GROMACS .gro file of N, CA and C in nm:
model
  342
    1MET      N    1   8.872  10.151  12.289
    1MET     CA    2   8.846  10.009  12.302
    1MET      C    3   8.770   9.989  12.430
    2PRO      N    4   8.639   9.950  12.418
    2PRO     CA    5   8.560   9.935  12.538
    2PRO      C    6   8.617   9.833  12.637
    3ASP      N    7   8.677   9.724  12.587
    3ASP     CA    8   8.731   9.625  12.675
    3ASP      C    9   8.880   9.603  12.637
    4PRO      N   10   8.970   9.678  12.699
    4PRO     CA   11   9.111   9.668  12.666
    4PRO      C   12   9.169   9.526  12.685
    5SER      N   13   9.104   9.443  12.765
    5SER     CA   14   9.157   9.308  12.781
    5SER      C   15   9.148   9.224  12.653
    6LEU      N   16   9.072   9.272  12.555
    6LEU     CA   17   9.064   9.200  12.427
    6LEU      C   18   9.186   9.222  12.342
    7VAL      N   19   9.267   9.325  12.372
    7VAL     CA   20   9.385   9.349  12.296
    7VAL      C   21   9.502   9.276  12.358
    8SER      N   22   9.557   9.182  12.289
    8SER     CA   23   9.665   9.099  12.345
    8SER      C   24   9.781   9.185  12.379
    9PRO      N   25   9.845   9.161  12.500
    9PRO     CA   26   9.968   9.235  12.529
    9PRO      C   27  10.075   9.205  12.428
   10ASP      N   28  10.068   9.091  12.363
   10ASP     CA   29  10.170   9.058  12.256
   10ASP      C   30  10.170   9.166  12.148
   11THR      N   31  10.051   9.215  12.116
   11THR     CA   32  10.044   9.319  12.011
   11THR      C   33  10.121   9.440  12.053
   12TRP      N   34  10.100   9.488  12.178
   12TRP     CA   35  10.172   9.602  12.225
   12TRP      C   36  10.318   9.579  12.234
   13GLU      N   37  10.357   9.464  12.283
   13GLU     CA   38  10.503   9.430  12.299
   13GLU      C   39  10.572   9.426  12.164
   14HIS      N   40  10.505   9.365  12.066
   14HIS     CA   41  10.564   9.360  11.929
   14HIS      C   42  10.578   9.502  11.873
   15ASP      N   43  10.475   9.581  11.882
   15ASP     CA   44  10.486   9.720  11.832
   15ASP      C   45  10.594   9.797  11.903
   16PHE      N   46  10.599   9.784  12.036
   16PHE     CA   47  10.700   9.857  12.112
   16PHE      C   48  10.842   9.811  12.070
   17ALA      N   49  10.861   9.683  12.053
   17ALA     CA   50  10.993   9.633  12.008
   17ALA      C   51  11.033   9.691  11.875
   18LEU      N   52  10.938   9.696  11.782
   18LEU     CA   53  10.967   9.749  11.649
   18LEU      C   54  10.994   9.900  11.656
   19LEU      N   55  10.914   9.970  11.731
   19LEU     CA   56  10.931  10.112  11.742
   19LEU      C   57  11.058  10.153  11.816
   20SER      N   58  11.107  10.064  11.903
   20SER     CA   59  11.225  10.090  11.981
   20SER      C   60  11.358  10.061  11.913
   21ARG      N   61  11.356  10.018  11.791
   21ARG     CA   62  11.480   9.993  11.719
   21ARG      C   63  11.560  10.117  11.697
   22GLU      N   64  11.689  10.106  11.704
   22GLU     CA   65  11.777  10.222  11.691
   22GLU      C   66  11.747  10.295  11.559
   23GLY      N   67  11.733  10.426  11.565
   23GLY     CA   68  11.711  10.509  11.449
   23GLY      C   69  11.560  10.521  11.410
   24ASN      N   70  11.475  10.440  11.468
   24ASN     CA   71  11.335  10.444  11.428
   24ASN      C   72  11.269  10.571  11.474
   25ASP      N   73  11.315  10.632  11.579
   25ASP     CA   74  11.253  10.761  11.620
   25ASP      C   75  11.264  10.866  11.508
   26GLU      N   76  11.380  10.869  11.440
   26GLU     CA   77  11.396  10.964  11.331
   26GLU      C   78  11.306  10.926  11.210
   27VAL      N   79  11.290  10.796  11.184
   27VAL     CA   80  11.206  10.751  11.078
   27VAL      C   81  11.059  10.794  11.107
   28GLN      N   82  11.013  10.772  11.227
   28GLN     CA   83  10.877  10.806  11.261
   28GLN      C   84  10.854  10.954  11.257
   29LEU      N   85  10.954  11.034  11.301
   29LEU     CA   86  10.941  11.180  11.293
   29LEU      C   87  10.938  11.225  11.149
   30ALA      N   88  11.018  11.164  11.059
   30ALA     CA   89  11.019  11.200  10.919
   30ALA      C   90  10.880  11.169  10.857
   31LEU      N   91  10.824  11.054  10.894
   31LEU     CA   92  10.691  11.019  10.843
   31LEU      C   93  10.586  11.121  10.892
   32PHE      N   94  10.594  11.155  11.020
   32PHE     CA   95  10.502  11.249  11.077
   32PHE      C   96  10.513  11.386  11.003
   33ARG      N   97  10.635  11.431  10.984
   33ARG     CA   98  10.656  11.560  10.919
   33ARG      C   99  10.608  11.558  10.774
   34ASP      N  100  10.618  11.443  10.711
   34ASP     CA  101  10.580  11.426  10.570
   34ASP      C  102  10.428  11.404  10.547
   35TYR      N  103  10.357  11.385  10.657
   35TYR     CA  104  10.216  11.356  10.640
   35TYR      C  105  10.138  11.466  10.569
   36GLN      N  106  10.186  11.588  10.580
   36GLN     CA  107  10.122  11.700  10.506
   36GLN      C  108  10.117  11.674  10.357
   37ASN      N  109  10.207  11.590  10.308
   37ASN     CA  110  10.212  11.562  10.162
   37ASN      C  111  10.108  11.453  10.122
   38ASN      N  112  10.047  11.384  10.218
   38ASN     CA  113   9.949  11.285  10.187
   38ASN      C  114   9.819  11.348  10.132
   39ARG      N  115   9.775  11.451  10.202
   39ARG     CA  116   9.647  11.509  10.170
   39ARG      C  117   9.634  11.554  10.024
   40PRO      N  118   9.735  11.614   9.962
   40PRO     CA  119   9.722  11.652   9.820
   40PRO      C  120   9.707  11.527   9.731
   41LEU      N  121   9.741  11.410   9.777
   41LEU     CA  122   9.731  11.291   9.698
   41LEU      C  123   9.590  11.231   9.699
   42TYR      N  124   9.508  11.274   9.797
   42TYR     CA  125   9.373  11.216   9.810
   42TYR      C  126   9.289  11.232   9.683
   43PRO      N  127   9.293  11.347   9.614
   43PRO     CA  128   9.215  11.352   9.490
   43PRO      C  129   9.259  11.253   9.382
   44LEU      N  130   9.390  11.226   9.379
   44LEU     CA  131   9.438  11.125   9.283
   44LEU      C  132   9.389  10.986   9.318
   45LEU      N  133   9.388  10.953   9.447
   45LEU     CA  134   9.330  10.825   9.488
   45LEU      C  135   9.181  10.817   9.448
   46HIS      N  136   9.107  10.920   9.476
   46HIS     CA  137   8.962  10.913   9.447
   46HIS      C  138   8.936  10.912   9.295
   47GLU      N  139   9.021  10.978   9.218
   47GLU     CA  140   9.007  10.969   9.073
   47GLU      C  141   9.034  10.828   9.030
   48PHE      N  142   9.133  10.762   9.085
   48PHE     CA  143   9.165  10.623   9.051
   48PHE      C  144   9.043  10.536   9.086
   49LEU      N  145   8.981  10.560   9.199
   49LEU     CA  146   8.860  10.482   9.239
   49LEU      C  147   8.747  10.500   9.137
   50ARG      N  148   8.733  10.623   9.090
   50ARG     CA  149   8.624  10.652   8.996
   50ARG      C  150   8.646  10.589   8.862
   51THR      N  151   8.771  10.581   8.819
   51THR     CA  152   8.801  10.536   8.683
   51THR      C  153   8.845  10.390   8.670
   52SER      N  154   8.895  10.328   8.772
   52SER     CA  155   8.956  10.194   8.766
   52SER      C  156   8.854  10.084   8.778
   53GLU      N  157   8.744  10.112   8.846
   53GLU     CA  158   8.644  10.008   8.879
   53GLU      C  159   8.697   9.900   8.968
   54VAL      N  160   8.802   9.932   9.044
   54VAL     CA  161   8.857   9.834   9.138
   54VAL      C  162   8.757   9.816   9.251
   55PRO      N  163   8.729   9.694   9.289
   55PRO     CA  164   8.634   9.672   9.403
   55PRO      C  165   8.697   9.716   9.532
   56VAL      N  166   8.617   9.772   9.622
   56VAL     CA  167   8.668   9.824   9.749
   56VAL      C  168   8.582   9.771   9.864
   57LEU      N  169   8.651   9.722   9.965
   57LEU     CA  170   8.583   9.684  10.089
   57LEU      C  171   8.640   9.772  10.197
   58ALA      N  172   8.552   9.842  10.268
   58ALA     CA  173   8.591   9.924  10.382
   58ALA      C  174   8.512   9.872  10.504
   59VAL      N  175   8.585   9.811  10.598
   59VAL     CA  176   8.522   9.769  10.726
   59VAL      C  177   8.579   9.861  10.832
   60TRP      N  178   8.492   9.940  10.893
   60TRP     CA  179   8.537  10.052  10.973
   60TRP      C  180   8.474  10.047  11.112
   61GLY      N  181   8.547  10.093  11.208
   61GLY     CA  182   8.490  10.105  11.344
   61GLY      C  183   8.415  10.240  11.355
   62ARG      N  184   8.290  10.230  11.391
   62ARG     CA  185   8.205  10.355  11.406
   62ARG      C  186   8.271  10.450  11.506
   63ASN      N  187   8.338  10.395  11.604
   63ASN     CA  188   8.395  10.481  11.713
   63ASN      C  189   8.546  10.494  11.702
   64ASP      N  190   8.602  10.472  11.584
   64ASP     CA  191   8.749  10.483  11.562
   64ASP      C  192   8.783  10.630  11.576
   65GLU      N  193   8.871  10.661  11.675
   65GLU     CA  194   8.914  10.798  11.694
   65GLU      C  195   9.030  10.836  11.606
   66ILE      N  196   9.089  10.738  11.534
   66ILE     CA  197   9.206  10.767  11.450
   66ILE      C  198   9.163  10.783  11.304
   67PHE      N  199   9.077  10.693  11.256
   67PHE     CA  200   9.024  10.697  11.118
   67PHE      C  201   8.874  10.712  11.130
   68GLY      N  202   8.825  10.835  11.111
   68GLY     CA  203   8.687  10.863  11.125
   68GLY      C  204   8.595  10.804  11.008
   69GLN      N  205   8.468  10.796  11.039
   69GLN     CA  206   8.374  10.742  10.943
   69GLN      C  207   8.372  10.808  10.808
   70ALA      N  208   8.410  10.936  10.805
   70ALA     CA  209   8.412  11.010  10.675
   70ALA      C  210   8.505  10.942  10.574
   71GLY      N  211   8.612  10.881  10.627
   71GLY     CA  212   8.704  10.811  10.540
   71GLY      C  213   8.639  10.695  10.465
   72ALA      N  214   8.559  10.619  10.536
   72ALA     CA  215   8.490  10.505  10.480
   72ALA      C  216   8.387  10.556  10.378
   73ARG      N  217   8.314  10.659  10.415
   73ARG     CA  218   8.211  10.711  10.329
   73ARG      C  219   8.269  10.771  10.199
   74ALA      N  220   8.391  10.820  10.209
   74ALA     CA  221   8.457  10.876  10.089
   74ALA      C  222   8.476  10.771   9.985
   75PHE      N  223   8.511  10.646  10.031
   75PHE     CA  224   8.520  10.536   9.928
   75PHE      C  225   8.386  10.514   9.858
   76ALA      N  226   8.278  10.518   9.938
   76ALA     CA  227   8.146  10.496   9.883
   76ALA      C  228   8.105  10.598   9.777
   77ARG      N  229   8.153  10.718   9.792
   77ARG     CA  230   8.120  10.822   9.694
   77ARG      C  231   8.182  10.798   9.560
   78ASP      N  232   8.305  10.739   9.560
   78ASP     CA  233   8.385  10.735   9.433
   78ASP      C  234   8.399  10.598   9.374
   79ALA      N  235   8.397  10.493   9.450
   79ALA     CA  236   8.416  10.357   9.391
   79ALA      C  237   8.285  10.307   9.336
   80LYS      N  238   8.292  10.239   9.226
   80LYS     CA  239   8.170  10.187   9.162
   80LYS      C  240   8.123  10.059   9.227
   81ASP      N  241   8.222   9.978   9.268
   81ASP     CA  242   8.191   9.849   9.330
   81ASP      C  243   8.248   9.857   9.475
   82VAL      N  244   8.163   9.896   9.565
   82VAL     CA  245   8.213   9.927   9.704
   82VAL      C  246   8.115   9.868   9.806
   83GLU      N  247   8.177   9.814   9.912
   83GLU     CA  248   8.099   9.776  10.029
   83GLU      C  249   8.160   9.851  10.144
   84VAL      N  250   8.078   9.922  10.221
   84VAL     CA  251   8.118   9.989  10.341
   84VAL      C  252   8.040   9.936  10.455
   85HIS      N  253   8.109   9.888  10.557
   85HIS     CA  254   8.046   9.835  10.678
   85HIS      C  255   8.103   9.912  10.798
   86LEU      N  256   8.013   9.978  10.869
   86LEU     CA  257   8.049  10.050  10.989
   86LEU      C  258   8.007   9.961  11.108
   87ILE      N  259   8.106   9.912  11.184
   87ILE     CA  260   8.085   9.823  11.297
   87ILE      C  261   8.090   9.900  11.427
   88ASN      N  262   8.008   9.863  11.521
   88ASN     CA  263   8.006   9.931  11.649
   88ASN      C  264   8.132   9.893  11.731
   89GLY      N  265   8.243   9.951  11.688
   89GLY     CA  266   8.370   9.928  11.752
   89GLY      C  267   8.462  10.045  11.730
   90GLY      N  268   8.591  10.026  11.773
   90GLY     CA  269   8.684  10.136  11.761
   90GLY      C  270   8.797  10.100  11.660
   91HIS      N  271   8.916  10.142  11.693
   91HIS     CA  272   9.029  10.126  11.603
   91HIS      C  273   9.082   9.980  11.595
   92PHE      N  274   9.056   9.902  11.697
   92PHE     CA  275   9.112   9.768  11.705
   92PHE      C  276   9.006   9.667  11.668
   93LEU      N  277   8.946   9.679  11.551
   93LEU     CA  278   8.836   9.589  11.512
   93LEU      C  279   8.878   9.443  11.506
   94LEU      N  280   9.000   9.417  11.466
   94LEU     CA  281   9.040   9.275  11.456
   94LEU      C  282   9.052   9.209  11.593
   95GLU      N  283   9.078   9.290  11.696
   95GLU     CA  284   9.082   9.235  11.830
   95GLU      C  285   8.938   9.226  11.888
   96SER      N  286   8.854   9.318  11.861
   96SER     CA  287   8.724   9.320  11.921
   96SER      C  288   8.613   9.257  11.841
   97HIS      N  289   8.627   9.250  11.710
   97HIS     CA  290   8.521   9.203  11.619
   97HIS      C  291   8.577   9.115  11.510
   98LEU      N  292   8.673   9.031  11.540
   98LEU     CA  293   8.740   8.949  11.437
   98LEU      C  294   8.645   8.869  11.351
   99ASP      N  295   8.547   8.802  11.414
   99ASP     CA  296   8.458   8.715  11.337
   99ASP      C  297   8.371   8.798  11.240
  100VAL      N  298   8.331   8.912  11.282
  100VAL     CA  299   8.245   8.999  11.197
  100VAL      C  300   8.330   9.048  11.076
  101VAL      N  301   8.449   9.099  11.103
  101VAL     CA  302   8.536   9.149  10.998
  101VAL      C  303   8.568   9.034  10.898
  102ALA      N  304   8.607   8.919  10.955
  102ALA     CA  305   8.641   8.805  10.869
  102ALA      C  306   8.521   8.763  10.785
  103GLY      N  307   8.398   8.773  10.838
  103GLY     CA  308   8.281   8.738  10.760
  103GLY      C  309   8.260   8.832  10.642
  104TYR      N  310   8.280   8.962  10.665
  104TYR     CA  311   8.269   9.057  10.554
  104TYR      C  312   8.382   9.034  10.451
  105LEU      N  313   8.497   9.004  10.497
  105LEU     CA  314   8.610   8.980  10.408
  105LEU      C  315   8.587   8.857  10.323
  106ARG      N  316   8.543   8.749  10.387
  106ARG     CA  317   8.513   8.624  10.312
  106ARG      C  318   8.404   8.650  10.206
  107GLY      N  319   8.300   8.717  10.246
  107GLY     CA  320   8.193   8.745  10.152
  107GLY      C  321   8.236   8.832  10.035
  108PHE      N  322   8.315   8.934  10.065
  108PHE     CA  323   8.365   9.022   9.962
  108PHE      C  324   8.454   8.949   9.861
  109LEU      N  325   8.551   8.869   9.918
  109LEU     CA  326   8.643   8.799   9.832
  109LEU      C  327   8.571   8.692   9.751
  110GLY      N  328   8.471   8.629   9.813
  110GLY     CA  329   8.393   8.527   9.740
  110GLY      C  330   8.321   8.590   9.621
  111ARG      N  331   8.273   8.710   9.646
  111ARG     CA  332   8.198   8.779   9.539
  111ARG      C  333   8.288   8.830   9.424
  112VAL      N  334   8.403   8.893   9.462
  112VAL     CA  335   8.484   8.952   9.358
  112VAL      C  336   8.580   8.851   9.291
  113LEU      N  337   8.613   8.746   9.363
  113LEU     CA  338   8.704   8.644   9.305
  113LEU      C  339   8.636   8.522   9.255
  114GLY      N  340   8.508   8.505   9.299
  114GLY     CA  341   8.434   8.383   9.266
  114GLY      C  342   8.364   8.394   9.141
   0.00000   0.00000   0.00000
């Protein structure tokens, strides 16, 4: 995040409060340990995208260190009705580029629901 002051401390405080609940450490560790089971499901997701014709909107931060651009481009390879927008931002696009993301979302929903 180029300008950390754009991320409200309320966001961090809320996340910290939720993560600090009793027993949540074990839940998070179980999710982390189970992540290896996600990867084998990716082909099923992409098969669904190829066959379902579900519209897909991917608004991605070009500099996101958690979810790389390859993830957004993977949607574009398989979905028939897809919009991929790579924004010059990081992982916290709603904090840093809310108006841009909302504009893409409004346009997409207007097109697929209108």
